[in-house]
Amino acid sequence: MASTSPTAVFLIVCKDVPGIVAALTSFILKEGGNLVDVDFHTDREEKLFLGRVEWNLDTFNLTREALHSALTDLCAGYEGRWELHFSDVQQRVAVFVSKQDHCLLDLLHGSQLQDVNSEIALVVSNHDTMRGVVESHNIPFHLTPITKATKAATEQAQLSLLSTHKIDLVVMAKYMQILSDDFLSAFPNTINIHHSFLPAFVGAKPYHQAHQRGVKIIGATAHFATVDLDCGPIIEQEVVRVSHRDSVDDLVRKGKDVERSVLARAVRLHLLHRVLTYGNKTVVFA
Amino acid sequence: MASTSPTAVFLIVCKDVPGIVAALTSFILKEGGNLVDVDFHTDREEKLFLGRVEWNLDTFNLTREALHSALTDLCAGYEGRWELHFSDVQQRVAVFVSKQDHCLLDLLHGSQLQDVNSEIALVVSNHDTMRGVVESHNIPFHLTPITKATKAATEQAQLSLLSTHKIDLVVMAKYMQILSDDFLSAFPNTINIHHSFLPAFVGAKPYHQAHQRGVKIIGATAHFATVDLDCGPIIEQEVVRVSHRDSVDDLVRKGKDVERSVLARAVRLHLLHRVLTYGNKTVVFA
Amino acid sequence: MASTSPTAVFLIVCKDVPGIVAALTSFILKEGGNLVDVDFHTDREEKLFLGRVEWNLDTFNLTREALHSALTDLCAGYEGRWELHFSDVQQRVAVFVSKQDHCLLDLLHGSQLQDVNSEIALVVSNHDTMRGVVESHNIPFHLTPITKATKAATEQAQLSLLSTHKIDLVVMAKYMQILSDDFLSAFPNTINIHHSFLPAFVGAKPYHQAHQRGVKIIGATAHFATVDLDCGPIIEQEVVRVSHRDSVDDLVRKGKDVERSVLARAVRLHLLHRVLTYGNKTVVFA
Amino acid sequence: MASTSPTAVFLIVCKDVPGIVAALTSFILKEGGNLVDVDFHTDREEKLFLGRVEWNLDTFNLTREALHSALTDLCAGYEGRWELHFSDVQQRVAVFVSKQDHCLLDLLHGSQLQDVNSEIALVVSNHDTMRGVVESHNIPFHLTPITKATKAATEQAQLSLLSTHKIDLVVMAKYMQILSDDFLSAFPNTINIHHSFLPAFVGAKPYHQAHQRGVKIIGATAHFATVDLDCGPIIEQEVVRVSHRDSVDDLVRKGKDVERSVLARAVRLHLLHRVLTYGNKTVVFA
């Protein structure tokens, strides 16, 4: 952990009304909290106030229930939405995969997550390919084969697994399946990696599309999964230069290196409660 | 000039048949040419051979006419297309602009072109805004106002200007008008800058589109203009990172810095005869 | 201007003691100010609290003198340093140049500064090369030739010019001279651009050094000038990829494109009061 | 493999004398070889000719011994150095590690190497930490503890292992030990990863140095190991942006992501015979 003492994180998006920062930071001070990070920003075009506050809990007077209750009162006057998180609550992640391993391995290895209080608690796949590597990490692996006919039933089984394993976040690590509206309504907290620099090349085979179009740079995009394919709020993007010497296979290879980095960074940012969605966008407090 | 002695540049795209490199380089050697750069590549997917050869002319035995004739004979057996250029032939560039000056100023200043044997011989605009700065560089400025009704006639006048000024290349430096099929058929050697990372955000107001979509990286694309808007062969692309703190105005400002660099680089590469188009793609020998 | 109403900007670096954010934002609220941006951060290693607050002044109750006085009282209890700026106070910039024009032209053109409340009020050079372009922008140009023998006297004359022209910031836009300890003590608010990715290649001819070393990426660094050459607090850096095909001249050309962007960005950030120095580092609130 | 048929790769650096390309490509054509890639370049400053030719062997008439002999004759007249490689000769790689696993895991996973004809044949370490993961990949792991007193003897044992396992390339994947002059004389084909953007921050603890200096970008450098620490020919570099919010631990974490990518790319380029050293530099034909 970056901090040795637990912290609370408060995220808010609300109409731009004066007073929220003063009210909030005065309240935290009064109750004995030491601020670690304060980042507030006005979106002038949308007339919204967006913010994140993190403070140490070791000298904080209130119980978490009392804190939650106090924040409910404090925020009652602001039109918007807020979240409260605690850094010592371990978050449980389910990784959905298909046959490609590079994103999964990166998450399992965890060099980008080792200071984040989280656990990969479950891996779900429509293929048995990854069972060995997953189980060697002592992580439960669940095979959920999927066909058009079985899709609805399979997704219900997957949702049931998420519930049983008390999962907080689903990471689609090259899952290569489209989660249905029903699934995402039931479990919206889902991050996907798309192997293009969105919104370029939505849909299938983006590297083939990129090769066909003759682009000079390719990329990858981590975003929240939504029912509109490849259209969810973007969390992180990265690019890499390519040339006419690169075949489609080369694009795939170079792209893999970017995909895993982008996905790991997006998952990290989300698990550190640095990502706030509003409309179809994100604010990343980083 | 990077080289003090003149060079010849030969570009070819042809079916992948053995022998072209040996035939060509043996021919150049026999006639006394010293090779400066040789870059040949096989596109395995398209089964095409793509190449560029540059050699010094100061010790070369043939006249340019004789060289052209010899190359015509030499290439007769290869199914494809070739070009021959000479570095001491100054290329004449016409810049088409509208009201924005950043790309034009970059080309006028020419820090990316000062070792390239070219001249901005003409600036054409549908607005009079840039007349002063252009004429202060002793470059002819031609106002060609354009409306729906006059578009065809105006383009004919522009083509006439290109002919009168013996223009080799048109650079659309934020011209903000769509050149017609007729214009581009008559003058295909036209480079445009699009203020997005194509194929994302084709069409109007790409920065507004990018802001709306909440992307984390924006870019610019220099490409050959074709009748399909924003769909021509891509020469160069570059990107810059943005965040939720960036308004549309910020994207425009950050984007301008990228646009001018990308456009200047693409123009430079083209004027050095390092760009070869095939199908809807380019090979950039760089 | 990004904001149509004037704003106040408060910057602080102090020992990490609870209460500063609450005290400050409550004070601003009480006096009628609307927060635009709040960014506070704890440097855990240095145990320092670093922050920037910006608020609208149009509804603010206090005069600027009263505000200054109130902040002096409010900050008395915190061990550190603070600054107060107003966005409607135009900042006056002096640009020091030598014979290279790319950074100067970029600042004169100002596409990265057009929404910043500042003016290039003076250009100073040890060569007469840039007089024409500077005076064509109706900006005073002062020739201050410099030799070893005259250096001290010349610098005094330069300082006198800065004073006469009420200059707030000196930008060394490829000035190619080392400002003395005396000069920088008298006028510390000086930004320099070094044409390498510091701390690589300090001193003279960094592109030659880079070529000699065979690096694959070059860069540029904007930093505050200090008496230790090329060792001042870094504000901004950027890089560009190079290859064995690039001669020293190519590195210089590619580097110029980076230098001007990096310098313009650093100047912009500083003029927006987004740069805070502490020790030999900067915090950039961006 | 990118190509299904085996290819030969010829690399040369020699004084810039006319005729080498024609002689070489004519010879290859005469013996039935189909060129895949031809890349020759003149270093005007050093007056050197640098090149790489790759051709298919399936229709080639000569045995490999005859080819080698013919090239020896052909190159006798050129002052320089050449290499000949065959793509179907599997290269055997030894990875030297210490306690950090991210570079090793990336090489073991091999997503950047899966089309390269090579095998990690041996892992050597001064610590036992990585034994489990290495042996789970069915790769021999050799513990070679090292102290000042035992260094010479340990290196002899390591050289002996390299010989026994017929190793072609040593990759120092965060080995954190300095290989002696004796070792590198005996086995010069050794690639190291340094966790800085060389030549910035040579020596120990580069991320601490970078944090101390307050740089805005950090990087990693893959280079050939030489007796001058961190001064060998650079193969590949990459960078990542950092800010004042990043602690030393954050630099380490962000840096790891870059280190593994840069090292894997350098190893890939070398194993594809795309890297040619001359003086203290490399040419990377990519």
PDB file of N, CA and C in Angstrom, chain A residues 98-128:
ATOM      1  N   SER A  98     -10.786 -15.382 -22.670  1.00  0.00           N
ATOM      2  CA  SER A  98     -11.092 -16.361 -23.688  1.00  0.00           C
ATOM      3  C   SER A  98      -9.825 -17.209 -23.874  1.00  0.00           C
ATOM      4  N   LYS A  99      -9.179 -17.169 -25.031  1.00  0.00           N
ATOM      5  CA  LYS A  99      -7.997 -18.004 -25.245  1.00  0.00           C
ATOM      6  C   LYS A  99      -6.684 -17.234 -25.187  1.00  0.00           C
ATOM      7  N   GLN A 100      -6.737 -15.917 -25.239  1.00  0.00           N
ATOM      8  CA  GLN A 100      -5.499 -15.134 -25.221  1.00  0.00           C
ATOM      9  C   GLN A 100      -5.081 -14.863 -23.775  1.00  0.00           C
ATOM     10  N   ASP A 101      -3.792 -14.976 -23.526  1.00  0.00           N
ATOM     11  CA  ASP A 101      -3.354 -14.925 -22.132  1.00  0.00           C
ATOM     12  C   ASP A 101      -2.636 -13.650 -21.712  1.00  0.00           C
ATOM     13  N   HIS A 102      -2.251 -12.779 -22.631  1.00  0.00           N
ATOM     14  CA  HIS A 102      -1.326 -11.705 -22.254  1.00  0.00           C
ATOM     15  C   HIS A 102      -1.911 -10.737 -21.224  1.00  0.00           C
ATOM     16  N   CYS A 103      -3.178 -10.398 -21.351  1.00  0.00           N
ATOM     17  CA  CYS A 103      -3.771  -9.481 -20.366  1.00  0.00           C
ATOM     18  C   CYS A 103      -3.980 -10.192 -19.026  1.00  0.00           C
ATOM     19  N   LEU A 104      -4.438 -11.424 -19.095  1.00  0.00           N
ATOM     20  CA  LEU A 104      -4.631 -12.192 -17.864  1.00  0.00           C
ATOM     21  C   LEU A 104      -3.317 -12.346 -17.107  1.00  0.00           C
ATOM     22  N   LEU A 105      -2.262 -12.732 -17.813  1.00  0.00           N
ATOM     23  CA  LEU A 105      -0.975 -12.945 -17.148  1.00  0.00           C
ATOM     24  C   LEU A 105      -0.476 -11.661 -16.496  1.00  0.00           C
ATOM     25  N   ASP A 106      -0.700 -10.565 -17.169  1.00  0.00           N
ATOM     26  CA  ASP A 106      -0.259  -9.299 -16.612  1.00  0.00           C
ATOM     27  C   ASP A 106      -0.988  -8.999 -15.305  1.00  0.00           C
ATOM     28  N   LEU A 107      -2.267  -9.297 -15.282  1.00  0.00           N
ATOM     29  CA  LEU A 107      -3.037  -9.061 -14.055  1.00  0.00           C
ATOM     30  C   LEU A 107      -2.632 -10.053 -12.970  1.00  0.00           C
ATOM     31  N   LEU A 108      -2.422 -11.313 -13.352  1.00  0.00           N
ATOM     32  CA  LEU A 108      -2.003 -12.316 -12.369  1.00  0.00           C
ATOM     33  C   LEU A 108      -0.647 -11.963 -11.773  1.00  0.00           C
ATOM     34  N   HIS A 109       0.261 -11.560 -12.639  1.00  0.00           N
ATOM     35  CA  HIS A 109       1.595 -11.183 -12.176  1.00  0.00           C
ATOM     36  C   HIS A 109       1.504  -9.972 -11.269  1.00  0.00           C
ATOM     37  N   GLY A 110       0.692  -9.012 -11.691  1.00  0.00           N
ATOM     38  CA  GLY A 110       0.313  -7.947 -10.785  1.00  0.00           C
ATOM     39  C   GLY A 110       1.352  -6.901 -10.482  1.00  0.00           C
ATOM     40  N   SER A 111       2.362  -6.730 -11.330  1.00  0.00           N
ATOM     41  CA  SER A 111       3.368  -5.738 -10.965  1.00  0.00           C
ATOM     42  C   SER A 111       2.787  -4.334 -10.940  1.00  0.00           C
ATOM     43  N   GLN A 112       1.688  -4.115 -11.665  1.00  0.00           N
ATOM     44  CA  GLN A 112       1.062  -2.798 -11.628  1.00  0.00           C
ATOM     45  C   GLN A 112       0.018  -2.682 -10.514  1.00  0.00           C
ATOM     46  N   LEU A 113      -0.222  -3.771  -9.808  1.00  0.00           N
ATOM     47  CA  LEU A 113      -1.271  -3.765  -8.783  1.00  0.00           C
ATOM     48  C   LEU A 113      -0.765  -4.137  -7.397  1.00  0.00           C
ATOM     49  N   GLN A 114       0.554  -4.315  -7.255  1.00  0.00           N
ATOM     50  CA  GLN A 114       0.989  -4.924  -5.986  1.00  0.00           C
ATOM     51  C   GLN A 114       0.812  -4.018  -4.774  1.00  0.00           C
ATOM     52  N   ASP A 115       0.653  -2.716  -5.007  1.00  0.00           N
ATOM     53  CA  ASP A 115       0.379  -1.818  -3.878  1.00  0.00           C
ATOM     54  C   ASP A 115      -1.102  -1.471  -3.780  1.00  0.00           C
ATOM     55  N   VAL A 116      -1.938  -2.195  -4.523  1.00  0.00           N
ATOM     56  CA  VAL A 116      -3.376  -1.927  -4.508  1.00  0.00           C
ATOM     57  C   VAL A 116      -4.058  -3.029  -3.702  1.00  0.00           C
ATOM     58  N   ASN A 117      -4.974  -2.624  -2.855  1.00  0.00           N
ATOM     59  CA  ASN A 117      -5.636  -3.579  -1.974  1.00  0.00           C
ATOM     60  C   ASN A 117      -6.739  -4.322  -2.723  1.00  0.00           C
ATOM     61  N   SER A 118      -6.329  -5.325  -3.483  1.00  0.00           N
ATOM     62  CA  SER A 118      -7.304  -6.066  -4.273  1.00  0.00           C
ATOM     63  C   SER A 118      -6.834  -7.503  -4.458  1.00  0.00           C
ATOM     64  N   GLU A 119      -7.741  -8.323  -4.913  1.00  0.00           N
ATOM     65  CA  GLU A 119      -7.443  -9.738  -5.107  1.00  0.00           C
ATOM     66  C   GLU A 119      -8.167 -10.214  -6.359  1.00  0.00           C
ATOM     67  N   ILE A 120      -7.458 -10.961  -7.191  1.00  0.00           N
ATOM     68  CA  ILE A 120      -8.167 -11.632  -8.281  1.00  0.00           C
ATOM     69  C   ILE A 120      -8.783 -12.881  -7.671  1.00  0.00           C
ATOM     70  N   ALA A 121     -10.101 -12.835  -7.525  1.00  0.00           N
ATOM     71  CA  ALA A 121     -10.795 -13.850  -6.739  1.00  0.00           C
ATOM     72  C   ALA A 121     -11.403 -14.934  -7.611  1.00  0.00           C
ATOM     73  N   LEU A 122     -11.379 -14.722  -8.917  1.00  0.00           N
ATOM     74  CA  LEU A 122     -12.131 -15.608  -9.796  1.00  0.00           C
ATOM     75  C   LEU A 122     -11.714 -15.344 -11.237  1.00  0.00           C
ATOM     76  N   VAL A 123     -11.553 -16.416 -12.005  1.00  0.00           N
ATOM     77  CA  VAL A 123     -11.390 -16.265 -13.450  1.00  0.00           C
ATOM     78  C   VAL A 123     -12.488 -17.074 -14.133  1.00  0.00           C
ATOM     79  N   VAL A 124     -13.138 -16.448 -15.094  1.00  0.00           N
ATOM     80  CA  VAL A 124     -14.239 -17.075 -15.819  1.00  0.00           C
ATOM     81  C   VAL A 124     -13.863 -17.100 -17.297  1.00  0.00           C
ATOM     82  N   SER A 125     -14.124 -18.225 -17.955  1.00  0.00           N
ATOM     83  CA  SER A 125     -13.797 -18.291 -19.380  1.00  0.00           C
ATOM     84  C   SER A 125     -14.765 -19.194 -20.118  1.00  0.00           C
ATOM     85  N   ASN A 126     -14.952 -18.892 -21.396  1.00  0.00           N
ATOM     86  CA  ASN A 126     -15.744 -19.765 -22.265  1.00  0.00           C
ATOM     87  C   ASN A 126     -14.883 -20.871 -22.885  1.00  0.00           C
ATOM     88  N   HIS A 127     -13.593 -20.879 -22.546  1.00  0.00           N
ATOM     89  CA  HIS A 127     -12.689 -21.930 -23.011  1.00  0.00           C
ATOM     90  C   HIS A 127     -11.870 -22.428 -21.819  1.00  0.00           C
ATOM     91  N   ASP A 128     -11.380 -23.641 -21.933  1.00  0.00           N
ATOM     92  CA  ASP A 128     -10.639 -24.214 -20.811  1.00  0.00           C
ATOM     93  C   ASP A 128      -9.134 -23.905 -20.876  1.00  0.00           C
TER      94      ASP A 128
END
